[in-house]
PDB file of C-alpha atoms and ligand atoms in Angstrom:
ATOM      1  CA  UNK A 741       0.058   0.229  -0.119  1.00 42.00           C
ATOM      2  CA  UNK A 742       1.175   2.979  -1.010  1.00 46.00           C
ATOM      3  CA  UNK A 743       1.162   5.644   2.079  1.00 47.00           C
ATOM      4  CA  UNK A 744       0.726   9.423   1.482  1.00 46.00           C
ATOM      5  CA  UNK A 745       3.535  10.791   2.522  1.00 46.00           C
ATOM      6  CA  UNK A 746       5.633   8.088  -1.432  1.00 49.00           C
ATOM      7  CA  UNK A 747       2.377   9.483  -2.687  1.00 45.00           C
ATOM      8  CA  UNK A 748       3.071  13.572  -2.416  1.00 45.00           C
ATOM      9  CA  UNK A 749       6.994  12.025  -3.224  1.00 46.00           C
ATOM     10  CA  UNK A 750       5.555  11.080  -6.605  1.00 49.00           C
ATOM     11  CA  UNK A 751       3.933  13.696  -7.588  1.00 51.00           C
ATOM     12  CA  UNK A 752       6.158  16.113  -6.920  1.00 57.00           C
ATOM     13  CA  UNK A 753       8.991  14.381  -8.763  1.00 52.00           C
ATOM     14  CA  UNK A 754       9.406  16.721 -11.835  1.00 56.00           C
ATOM     15  CA  UNK A 755       9.498  14.184 -14.576  1.00 53.00           C
ATOM     16  CA  UNK A 756      12.605  15.002 -16.639  1.00 52.00           C
ATOM     17  CA  UNK A 757      14.010  13.331 -12.760  1.00 60.00           C
ATOM     18  CA  UNK A 758      11.782   9.998 -14.311  1.00 79.00           C
ATOM     19  CA  UNK A 759      12.913   9.595 -17.674  1.00 93.00           C
ATOM     20  CA  UNK A 760      16.499   8.837 -17.843  1.00 96.00           C
ATOM     21  CA  UNK A 761      17.311   8.994 -21.581  1.00 97.00           C
ATOM     22  CA  UNK A 762      15.052  12.268 -23.300  1.00 97.00           C
ATOM     23  CA  UNK A 763      12.717  11.515 -26.624  1.00 97.00           C
ATOM     24  CA  UNK A 764      16.421  13.461 -28.664  1.00 98.00           C
ATOM     25  CA  UNK A 765      19.085  10.831 -27.195  1.00 98.00           C
ATOM     26  CA  UNK A 766      16.885   7.888 -27.543  1.00 98.00           C
ATOM     27  CA  UNK A 767      16.327   8.917 -31.440  1.00 98.00           C
ATOM     28  CA  UNK A 768      19.788  10.491 -32.320  1.00 98.00           C
ATOM     29  CA  UNK A 769      21.521   7.888 -30.244  1.00 98.00           C
ATOM     30  CA  UNK A 770      19.722   5.164 -32.466  1.00 98.00           C
ATOM     31  CA  UNK A 771      20.278   6.900 -35.906  1.00 98.00           C
ATOM     32  CA  UNK A 772      23.501   6.869 -35.536  1.00 98.00           C
ATOM     33  CA  UNK A 773      24.182   3.544 -34.509  1.00 98.00           C
ATOM     34  CA  UNK A 774      22.606   2.678 -37.861  1.00 98.00           C
ATOM     35  CA  UNK A 775      24.911   5.207 -39.124  1.00 98.00           C
ATOM     36  CA  UNK A 776      28.085   3.772 -37.723  1.00 98.00           C
ATOM     37  CA  UNK A 777      27.649  -0.243 -38.512  1.00 98.00           C
ATOM     38  CA  UNK A 778      26.764   1.244 -41.877  1.00 98.00           C
ATOM     39  CA  UNK A 779      30.085   3.215 -42.207  1.00 98.00           C
ATOM     40  CA  UNK A 780      32.080   0.854 -40.838  1.00 98.00           C
ATOM     41  CA  UNK A 781      30.646  -2.119 -43.196  1.00 98.00           C
ATOM     42  CA  UNK A 782      31.473   0.071 -46.137  1.00 98.00           C
ATOM     43  CA  UNK A 783      34.691   1.237 -44.440  1.00 98.00           C
ATOM     44  CA  UNK A 784      36.115  -1.236 -43.836  1.00 98.00           C
ATOM     45  CA  UNK A 785      34.860  -2.765 -47.685  1.00 98.00           C
ATOM     46  CA  UNK A 786      37.114   0.082 -48.604  1.00 98.00           C
ATOM     47  CA  UNK A 787      39.895  -0.423 -47.050  1.00 98.00           C
ATOM     48  CA  UNK A 788      40.087  -4.315 -48.457  1.00 98.00           C
ATOM     49  CA  UNK A 789      40.221  -2.823 -51.585  1.00 98.00           C
ATOM     50  CA  UNK A 790      43.872  -0.680 -50.887  1.00 97.00           C
ATOM     51  CA  UNK A 791      44.434  -2.721 -47.295  1.00 98.00           C
ATOM     52  CA  UNK A 792      46.756  -0.278 -44.914  1.00 98.00           C
ATOM     53  CA  UNK A 793      47.685  -3.418 -43.128  1.00 98.00           C
ATOM     54  CA  UNK A 794      49.208  -7.435 -43.618  1.00 98.00           C
ATOM     55  CA  UNK A 795      45.221  -8.198 -43.044  1.00 98.00           C
ATOM     56  CA  UNK A 796      41.427  -7.796 -45.035  1.00 98.00           C
ATOM     57  CA  UNK A 797      37.980  -7.475 -43.265  1.00 98.00           C
ATOM     58  CA  UNK A 798      35.725 -10.476 -43.485  1.00 98.00           C
ATOM     59  CA  UNK A 799      33.817  -9.492 -46.843  1.00 97.00           C
ATOM     60  CA  UNK A 800      30.699 -11.538 -45.307  1.00 97.00           C
ATOM     61  CA  UNK A 801      30.577  -8.666 -42.427  1.00 98.00           C
ATOM     62  CA  UNK A 802      31.718  -6.450 -45.088  1.00 98.00           C
ATOM     63  CA  UNK A 803      28.429  -3.758 -47.120  1.00 98.00           C
ATOM     64  CA  UNK A 804      28.611  -2.512 -49.967  1.00 98.00           C
ATOM     65  CA  UNK A 805      29.871  -5.763 -51.752  1.00 97.00           C
ATOM     66  CA  UNK A 806      33.519  -3.715 -54.040  1.00 98.00           C
ATOM     67  CA  UNK A 807      34.620  -0.423 -53.908  1.00 98.00           C
ATOM     68  CA  UNK A 808      32.483   1.354 -55.933  1.00 98.00           C
ATOM     69  CA  UNK A 809      29.220  -0.272 -53.882  1.00 98.00           C
ATOM     70  CA  UNK A 810      30.523   0.130 -50.324  1.00 98.00           C
ATOM     71  CA  UNK A 811      32.586   4.850 -51.602  1.00 98.00           C
ATOM     72  CA  UNK A 812      28.350   4.890 -52.263  1.00 98.00           C
ATOM     73  CA  UNK A 813      27.184   3.731 -49.164  1.00 98.00           C
ATOM     74  CA  UNK A 814      29.905   5.511 -47.314  1.00 98.00           C
ATOM     75  CA  UNK A 815      29.136   8.966 -49.183  1.00 98.00           C
ATOM     76  CA  UNK A 816      25.283   7.980 -48.206  1.00 98.00           C
ATOM     77  CA  UNK A 817      25.195   7.759 -44.137  1.00 98.00           C
ATOM     78  CA  UNK A 818      28.151  10.148 -43.500  1.00 98.00           C
ATOM     79  CA  UNK A 819      25.873  13.077 -43.624  1.00 98.00           C
ATOM     80  CA  UNK A 820      23.305  10.803 -41.588  1.00 98.00           C
ATOM     81  CA  UNK A 821      25.550  10.372 -38.583  1.00 98.00           C
ATOM     82  CA  UNK A 822      27.644  13.804 -39.394  1.00 98.00           C
ATOM     83  CA  UNK A 823      23.599  15.433 -39.461  1.00 98.00           C
ATOM     84  CA  UNK A 824      22.535  13.544 -36.556  1.00 98.00           C
ATOM     85  CA  UNK A 825      25.768  14.505 -34.623  1.00 98.00           C
ATOM     86  CA  UNK A 826      25.998  17.614 -34.544  1.00 98.00           C
ATOM     87  CA  UNK A 827      22.096  17.765 -33.525  1.00 98.00           C
ATOM     88  CA  UNK A 828      23.123  15.607 -31.124  1.00 98.00           C
ATOM     89  CA  UNK A 829      25.821  17.449 -29.437  1.00 98.00           C
ATOM     90  CA  UNK A 830      23.953  21.147 -29.576  1.00 98.00           C
ATOM     91  CA  UNK A 831      21.142  19.948 -27.631  1.00 98.00           C
ATOM     92  CA  UNK A 832      23.913  18.077 -25.279  1.00 98.00           C
ATOM     93  CA  UNK A 833      25.712  21.360 -24.987  1.00 98.00           C
ATOM     94  CA  UNK A 834      22.386  23.690 -25.093  1.00 98.00           C
ATOM     95  CA  UNK A 835      19.927  21.058 -22.412  1.00 98.00           C
ATOM     96  CA  UNK A 836      23.631  21.575 -19.847  1.00 97.00           C
ATOM     97  CA  UNK A 837      23.206  17.977 -20.453  1.00 97.00           C
ATOM     98  CA  UNK A 838      26.742  17.047 -21.466  1.00 98.00           C
ATOM     99  CA  UNK A 839      27.420  19.176 -19.094  1.00 97.00           C
ATOM    100  CA  UNK A 840      25.465  17.361 -16.371  1.00 97.00           C
ATOM    101  CA  UNK A 841      25.982  13.991 -17.105  1.00 97.00           C
ATOM    102  CA  UNK A 842      29.240  13.625 -18.222  1.00 98.00           C
ATOM    103  CA  UNK A 843      31.958  16.130 -16.484  1.00 97.00           C
ATOM    104  CA  UNK A 844      33.508  15.957 -14.444  1.00 97.00           C
ATOM    105  CA  UNK A 845      35.709  13.574 -14.978  1.00 97.00           C
ATOM    106  CA  UNK A 846      38.176  12.685 -12.369  1.00 97.00           C
ATOM    107  CA  UNK A 847      41.182   9.715 -13.339  1.00 97.00           C
ATOM    108  CA  UNK A 848      41.338   9.207  -9.852  1.00 97.00           C
ATOM    109  CA  UNK A 849      37.566   8.302  -9.515  1.00 97.00           C
ATOM    110  CA  UNK A 850      37.960   6.187 -13.048  1.00 97.00           C
ATOM    111  CA  UNK A 851      40.881   4.422 -12.001  1.00 97.00           C
ATOM    112  CA  UNK A 852      39.286   3.719  -8.944  1.00 97.00           C
ATOM    113  CA  UNK A 853      35.433   2.619 -10.583  1.00 97.00           C
ATOM    114  CA  UNK A 854      37.649   1.073 -13.182  1.00 96.00           C
ATOM    115  CA  UNK A 855      38.842  -0.776  -9.777  1.00 96.00           C
ATOM    116  CA  UNK A 856      34.834  -2.240  -8.760  1.00 95.00           C
ATOM    117  CA  UNK A 857      34.513  -3.115 -11.855  1.00 92.00           C
ATOM    118  CA  UNK A 858      36.552  -5.671 -12.645  1.00 92.00           C
ATOM    119  CA  UNK A 859      35.922  -7.171  -9.624  1.00 93.00           C
ATOM    120  CA  UNK A 860      32.572  -6.551  -9.825  1.00 88.00           C
ATOM    121  CA  UNK A 861      31.625  -4.717  -7.633  1.00 91.00           C
ATOM    122  CA  UNK A 862      30.753  -1.158  -9.426  1.00 90.00           C
ATOM    123  CA  UNK A 863      26.993  -0.175  -8.774  1.00 90.00           C
ATOM    124  CA  UNK A 864      23.971  -0.085 -11.806  1.00 91.00           C
ATOM    125  CA  UNK A 865      21.360   0.923  -9.213  1.00 91.00           C
ATOM    126  CA  UNK A 866      21.047   4.740 -10.206  1.00 93.00           C
ATOM    127  CA  UNK A 867      20.994   4.630 -14.535  1.00 95.00           C
ATOM    128  CA  UNK A 868      20.785   8.336 -14.501  1.00 94.00           C
ATOM    129  CA  UNK A 869      24.100   9.033 -13.075  1.00 95.00           C
ATOM    130  CA  UNK A 870      27.302   8.332 -15.564  1.00 97.00           C
ATOM    131  CA  UNK A 871      30.411   6.384 -13.426  1.00 97.00           C
ATOM    132  CA  UNK A 872      33.612   8.259 -14.097  1.00 97.00           C
ATOM    133  CA  UNK A 873      34.227   5.328 -16.554  1.00 96.00           C
ATOM    134  CA  UNK A 874      31.049   5.181 -18.537  1.00 97.00           C
ATOM    135  CA  UNK A 875      31.654   9.242 -18.222  1.00 98.00           C
ATOM    136  CA  UNK A 876      34.706   8.560 -19.969  1.00 98.00           C
ATOM    137  CA  UNK A 877      34.027   5.956 -22.600  1.00 98.00           C
ATOM    138  CA  UNK A 878      31.396   8.743 -23.115  1.00 98.00           C
ATOM    139  CA  UNK A 879      32.875  10.936 -23.591  1.00 98.00           C
ATOM    140  CA  UNK A 880      35.941   9.718 -24.992  1.00 98.00           C
ATOM    141  CA  UNK A 881      34.046   8.393 -28.351  1.00 98.00           C
ATOM    142  CA  UNK A 882      32.597  11.440 -29.239  1.00 98.00           C
ATOM    143  CA  UNK A 883      35.595  12.938 -29.657  1.00 98.00           C
ATOM    144  CA  UNK A 884      36.886   9.978 -31.815  1.00 98.00           C
ATOM    145  CA  UNK A 885      33.780  11.079 -33.772  1.00 98.00           C
ATOM    146  CA  UNK A 886      35.126  14.301 -34.347  1.00 98.00           C
ATOM    147  CA  UNK A 887      38.271  12.985 -35.284  1.00 98.00           C
ATOM    148  CA  UNK A 888      36.622  10.390 -37.802  1.00 98.00           C
ATOM    149  CA  UNK A 889      34.248  12.920 -39.115  1.00 98.00           C
ATOM    150  CA  UNK A 890      37.148  15.612 -39.721  1.00 98.00           C
ATOM    151  CA  UNK A 891      40.146  12.492 -41.230  1.00 98.00           C
ATOM    152  CA  UNK A 892      36.730  11.290 -43.473  1.00 98.00           C
ATOM    153  CA  UNK A 893      36.746  15.603 -44.148  1.00 98.00           C
ATOM    154  CA  UNK A 894      40.388  15.621 -45.519  1.00 98.00           C
ATOM    155  CA  UNK A 895      40.719  11.695 -47.451  1.00 98.00           C
ATOM    156  CA  UNK A 896      37.403  12.654 -49.346  1.00 98.00           C
ATOM    157  CA  UNK A 897      38.361  16.754 -50.554  1.00 98.00           C
ATOM    158  CA  UNK A 898      41.786  16.595 -50.383  1.00 97.00           C
ATOM    159  CA  UNK A 899      42.673  19.437 -52.137  1.00 97.00           C
ATOM    160  CA  UNK A 900      39.545  21.351 -51.805  1.00 98.00           C
ATOM    161  CA  UNK A 901      40.531  20.825 -47.714  1.00 98.00           C
ATOM    162  CA  UNK A 902      43.306  20.813 -48.143  1.00 97.00           C
ATOM    163  CA  UNK A 903      43.999  22.964 -44.556  1.00 98.00           C
ATOM    164  CA  UNK A 904      42.112  20.196 -43.109  1.00 98.00           C
ATOM    165  CA  UNK A 905      44.653  17.841 -44.718  1.00 98.00           C
ATOM    166  CA  UNK A 906      47.639  18.854 -43.914  1.00 98.00           C
ATOM    167  CA  UNK A 907      46.345  19.439 -40.318  1.00 98.00           C
ATOM    168  CA  UNK A 908      46.424  15.481 -40.012  1.00 98.00           C
ATOM    169  CA  UNK A 909      50.205  15.382 -41.748  1.00 98.00           C
ATOM    170  CA  UNK A 910      48.869  14.769 -45.205  1.00 98.00           C
ATOM    171  CA  UNK A 911      46.435  12.615 -47.592  1.00 97.00           C
ATOM    172  CA  UNK A 912      48.240   8.634 -45.967  1.00 97.00           C
ATOM    173  CA  UNK A 913      48.584  10.199 -42.100  1.00 98.00           C
ATOM    174  CA  UNK A 914      45.081  10.929 -42.097  1.00 98.00           C
ATOM    175  CA  UNK A 915      43.987   7.846 -43.430  1.00 98.00           C
ATOM    176  CA  UNK A 916      46.163   6.063 -40.709  1.00 98.00           C
ATOM    177  CA  UNK A 917      44.196   8.467 -38.371  1.00 98.00           C
ATOM    178  CA  UNK A 918      40.925   7.857 -39.927  1.00 98.00           C
ATOM    179  CA  UNK A 919      41.164   3.644 -38.937  1.00 98.00           C
ATOM    180  CA  UNK A 920      42.772   3.965 -35.823  1.00 98.00           C
ATOM    181  CA  UNK A 921      39.527   6.277 -34.896  1.00 98.00           C
ATOM    182  CA  UNK A 922      37.533   4.098 -36.859  1.00 98.00           C
ATOM    183  CA  UNK A 923      39.415   0.839 -34.642  1.00 98.00           C
ATOM    184  CA  UNK A 924      38.494   3.148 -31.593  1.00 98.00           C
ATOM    185  CA  UNK A 925      34.851   3.098 -32.062  1.00 98.00           C
ATOM    186  CA  UNK A 926      34.619  -0.168 -32.875  1.00 98.00           C
ATOM    187  CA  UNK A 927      36.495  -0.992 -29.095  1.00 98.00           C
ATOM    188  CA  UNK A 928      33.967   1.766 -27.317  1.00 98.00           C
ATOM    189  CA  UNK A 929      30.400  -0.038 -29.293  1.00 98.00           C
ATOM    190  CA  UNK A 930      32.860  -3.565 -27.959  1.00 98.00           C
ATOM    191  CA  UNK A 931      32.399  -3.132 -24.064  1.00 97.00           C
ATOM    192  CA  UNK A 932      29.204  -1.278 -25.164  1.00 98.00           C
ATOM    193  CA  UNK A 933      27.161  -3.621 -26.304  1.00 98.00           C
ATOM    194  CA  UNK A 934      28.347  -6.140 -24.056  1.00 96.00           C
ATOM    195  CA  UNK A 935      27.711  -3.971 -21.221  1.00 95.00           C
ATOM    196  CA  UNK A 936      23.779  -3.631 -22.300  1.00 96.00           C
ATOM    197  CA  UNK A 937      23.716  -6.734 -22.232  1.00 96.00           C
ATOM    198  CA  UNK A 938      25.262  -7.281 -19.183  1.00 93.00           C
ATOM    199  CA  UNK A 939      22.630  -4.306 -17.499  1.00 94.00           C
ATOM    200  CA  UNK A 940      19.555  -4.722 -19.537  1.00 96.00           C
ATOM    201  CA  UNK A 941      17.967  -2.257 -17.871  1.00 96.00           C
ATOM    202  CA  UNK A 942      20.429   0.254 -19.298  1.00 96.00           C
ATOM    203  CA  UNK A 943      19.061  -0.738 -22.560  1.00 97.00           C
ATOM    204  CA  UNK A 944      15.179  -0.711 -21.841  1.00 97.00           C
ATOM    205  CA  UNK A 945      15.987   3.838 -20.481  1.00 97.00           C
ATOM    206  CA  UNK A 946      17.651   3.921 -24.202  1.00 98.00           C
ATOM    207  CA  UNK A 947      15.199   2.857 -26.162  1.00 97.00           C
ATOM    208  CA  UNK A 948      11.845   3.516 -24.195  1.00 97.00           C
ATOM    209  CA  UNK A 949      13.470   6.553 -22.064  1.00 97.00           C
ATOM    210  CA  UNK A 950      13.414   4.847 -18.052  1.00 92.00           C
TER     211      UNK A 950
HETATM  212  C1  HEM B2038      31.675  12.668 -42.774  1.00 76.04           C
HETATM  213  C2  HEM B2038      32.128  11.524 -41.762  1.00 76.04           C
HETATM  214  C3  HEM B2038      33.229  10.306 -43.259  1.00 76.04           C
HETATM  215  C4  HEM B2038      33.653  10.863 -44.412  1.00 76.04           C
HETATM  216  C5  HEM B2038      33.994  12.074 -44.932  1.00 76.04           C
HETATM  217  C6  HEM B2038      35.066   9.440 -44.910  1.00 76.04           C
HETATM  218  C7  HEM B2038      35.156   9.799 -45.574  1.00 76.04           C
HETATM  219  C8  HEM B2038      35.707   8.679 -46.367  1.00 76.04           C
HETATM  220  C9  HEM B2038      36.873   8.276 -47.751  1.00 76.04           C
HETATM  221  C10 HEM B2038      37.262   9.489 -48.872  1.00 76.04           C
HETATM  222  C11 HEM B2038      37.206   6.526 -47.027  1.00 76.04           C
HETATM  223  C12 HEM B2038      38.631   6.389 -48.421  1.00 76.04           C
HETATM  224  C13 HEM B2038      39.973   6.719 -47.995  1.00 76.04           C
HETATM  225  C14 HEM B2038      40.466   6.368 -49.370  1.00 76.04           C
HETATM  226  O1  HEM B2038      40.432   5.956 -50.542  1.00 76.04           O
HETATM  227  O2  HEM B2038      41.543   5.299 -49.140  1.00 76.04           O
HETATM  228  C15 HEM B2038      37.299   6.667 -46.174  1.00 76.04           C
HETATM  229  C16 HEM B2038      37.493   5.274 -45.487  1.00 76.04           C
HETATM  230  C17 HEM B2038      36.814   4.925 -44.918  1.00 76.04           C
HETATM  231  N1  HEM B2038      36.423   4.869 -43.678  1.00 76.04           N
HETATM  232 FE1  HEM B2038      35.017   6.912 -43.010  1.00 76.04          FE
HETATM  233  N2  HEM B2038      34.385   7.944 -43.548  1.00 76.04           N
HETATM  234  C18 HEM B2038      33.282   9.189 -42.616  1.00 76.04           C
HETATM  235  C19 HEM B2038      33.489   8.791 -41.255  1.00 76.04           C
HETATM  236  C20 HEM B2038      33.178   7.431 -41.074  1.00 76.04           C
HETATM  237  C21 HEM B2038      33.084   6.082 -39.485  1.00 76.04           C
HETATM  238  C22 HEM B2038      32.565   7.276 -38.573  1.00 76.04           C
HETATM  239  C23 HEM B2038      33.528   5.758 -40.421  1.00 76.04           C
HETATM  240  C24 HEM B2038      33.939   4.435 -39.453  1.00 76.04           C
HETATM  241  C25 HEM B2038      33.500   4.474 -38.053  1.00 76.04           C
HETATM  242  C26 HEM B2038      34.312   5.080 -41.351  1.00 76.04           C
HETATM  243  C27 HEM B2038      35.524   3.728 -41.682  1.00 76.04           C
HETATM  244  C28 HEM B2038      36.205   3.757 -42.885  1.00 76.04           C
HETATM  245  C29 HEM B2038      37.055   3.132 -42.608  1.00 76.04           C
HETATM  246  C30 HEM B2038      37.228   1.839 -41.633  1.00 76.04           C
HETATM  247  C31 HEM B2038      37.901   3.107 -44.811  1.00 76.04           C
HETATM  248  C32 HEM B2038      39.329   2.604 -45.008  1.00 76.04           C
HETATM  249  C33 HEM B2038      40.196   2.785 -44.453  1.00 76.04           C
HETATM  250  C34 HEM B2038      41.049   3.499 -45.742  1.00 76.04           C
HETATM  251  O3  HEM B2038      41.933   1.533 -46.055  1.00 76.04           O
HETATM  252  O4  HEM B2038      42.062   3.921 -45.469  1.00 76.04           O
HETATM  253  N3  HEM B2038      34.071   5.862 -41.579  1.00 76.04           N
HETATM  254  N4  HEM B2038      35.926   7.487 -45.554  1.00 76.04           N
HETATM  255  C1  HEM B2039      23.840  -1.951 -31.692  1.00 76.04           C
HETATM  256  C2  HEM B2039      24.476  -0.918 -30.578  1.00 76.04           C
HETATM  257  C3  HEM B2039      24.222  -0.446 -29.552  1.00 76.04           C
HETATM  258  C4  HEM B2039      23.495  -0.691 -28.837  1.00 76.04           C
HETATM  259  C5  HEM B2039      23.041  -1.297 -28.026  1.00 76.04           C
HETATM  260  C6  HEM B2039      23.392   0.625 -27.435  1.00 76.04           C
HETATM  261  C7  HEM B2039      23.083   0.827 -26.407  1.00 76.04           C
HETATM  262  C8  HEM B2039      23.250   1.278 -25.112  1.00 76.04           C
HETATM  263  C9  HEM B2039      22.332   1.836 -23.945  1.00 76.04           C
HETATM  264  C10 HEM B2039      22.021   0.542 -23.141  1.00 76.04           C
HETATM  265  C11 HEM B2039      22.862   3.398 -23.596  1.00 76.04           C
HETATM  266  C12 HEM B2039      22.570   3.214 -21.904  1.00 76.04           C
HETATM  267  C13 HEM B2039      23.736   3.003 -21.535  1.00 76.04           C
HETATM  268  C14 HEM B2039      23.582   3.253 -19.807  1.00 76.04           C
HETATM  269  O1  HEM B2039      23.151   4.482 -19.641  1.00 76.04           O
HETATM  270  O2  HEM B2039      25.413   3.872 -19.707  1.00 76.04           O
HETATM  271  C15 HEM B2039      23.622   4.184 -24.883  1.00 76.04           C
HETATM  272  C16 HEM B2039      23.959   4.496 -24.516  1.00 76.04           C
HETATM  273  C17 HEM B2039      25.096   5.727 -25.245  1.00 76.04           C
HETATM  274  N1  HEM B2039      25.855   5.019 -26.494  1.00 76.04           N
HETATM  275 FE1  HEM B2039      25.197   3.632 -27.164  1.00 76.04          FE
HETATM  276  N2  HEM B2039      24.295   1.520 -28.126  1.00 76.04           N
HETATM  277  C18 HEM B2039      25.408   1.061 -29.276  1.00 76.04           C
HETATM  278  C19 HEM B2039      25.751   1.436 -30.362  1.00 76.04           C
HETATM  279  C20 HEM B2039      26.096   3.554 -30.070  1.00 76.04           C
HETATM  280  C21 HEM B2039      27.540   3.845 -30.903  1.00 76.04           C
HETATM  281  C22 HEM B2039      27.738   3.572 -32.136  1.00 76.04           C
HETATM  282  C23 HEM B2039      27.930   4.721 -30.451  1.00 76.04           C
HETATM  283  C24 HEM B2039      28.540   5.890 -30.841  1.00 76.04           C
HETATM  284  C25 HEM B2039      28.976   5.721 -31.811  1.00 76.04           C
HETATM  285  C26 HEM B2039      26.801   4.649 -28.846  1.00 76.04           C
HETATM  286  C27 HEM B2039      26.737   5.678 -28.021  1.00 76.04           C
HETATM  287  C28 HEM B2039      25.947   6.152 -26.929  1.00 76.04           C
HETATM  288  C29 HEM B2039      27.259   6.920 -25.875  1.00 76.04           C
HETATM  289  C30 HEM B2039      27.624   8.096 -25.843  1.00 76.04           C
HETATM  290  C31 HEM B2039      25.503   7.242 -24.921  1.00 76.04           C
HETATM  291  C32 HEM B2039      25.322   7.752 -24.084  1.00 76.04           C
HETATM  292  C33 HEM B2039      24.367   8.932 -24.628  1.00 76.04           C
HETATM  293  C34 HEM B2039      23.792   9.718 -23.692  1.00 76.04           C
HETATM  294  O3  HEM B2039      23.361   9.982 -21.965  1.00 76.04           O
HETATM  295  O4  HEM B2039      23.562  10.844 -23.337  1.00 76.04           O
HETATM  296  N3  HEM B2039      26.615   3.605 -29.225  1.00 76.04           N
HETATM  297  N4  HEM B2039      23.597   2.973 -25.540  1.00 76.04           N
END
């Protein structure tokens, strides 16, 4: 039975306290997830046409079928990725969400939280507050997003945007930066998906908001 006190408490709780992920956050998150998978799959097919390292990606996990097909996917999905990413970052800054949820990130907290996570002692009771490792990973992947878009532009328009290409140390270097940013994002994604499965209620929250 509900007491008068906790009925009152429920009634006065502001809605933003109950919502873990606002609608704009959920929408941009899932658009980003689909666009990222397209960019990674097509990127791997592009890579296979002229590998930077002595390995290629298995055909079954690439997108586009061949170089030209993959480039079409890459250049189509990049607009979705970039526009959606800008909307997410603009709203993250404007609403103060980034400041509230992702900052500050202190080295001491990251080490302490990483230690307890490895011992299986990190609490996931309150999904509305990120632990220091989550903050670092989310902040890091947003930065990697900027790096991959800028390095992508540098190799796509290496003549028109030659100052940008020079900033990365030239065309070849920008290719390596683009590749390593992809590796960081894929590395993040592996940990991210494992954690979503380990803490399924976090998956519910990014789908339904609560
Ligand atoms: C605005 C965003 C992006 C632009 C303009 C862009 C542009 C390009 C271009 C022009 C290439 C061809 C490079 C070449 O000819 O060697 C390329 C390759 C590639 N892209 Fe992107 N890209 C973008 C985002 C992404 C994202 C988000 C990912 C994955 C997370 C990604 C992964 C790759 C990979 C793996 C390659 C092959 C690397 C190589 O062998 O050089 N790209 N990208
Ligand atoms: C199929 C793939 C994905 C799944 C299942 C997934 C799952 C989730 C879940 C469960 C959360 C909430 C986690 C929490 O409370 O800590 C979340 C948040 C988040 N995810 Fe993903 N995700 C996916 C793809 C991605 C991709 C590709 C990126 C970026 C490259 C990404 C970046 C983020 C970020 C930055 C947040 C925090 C959002 C915020 O609070 O503003 N996710 N994701």
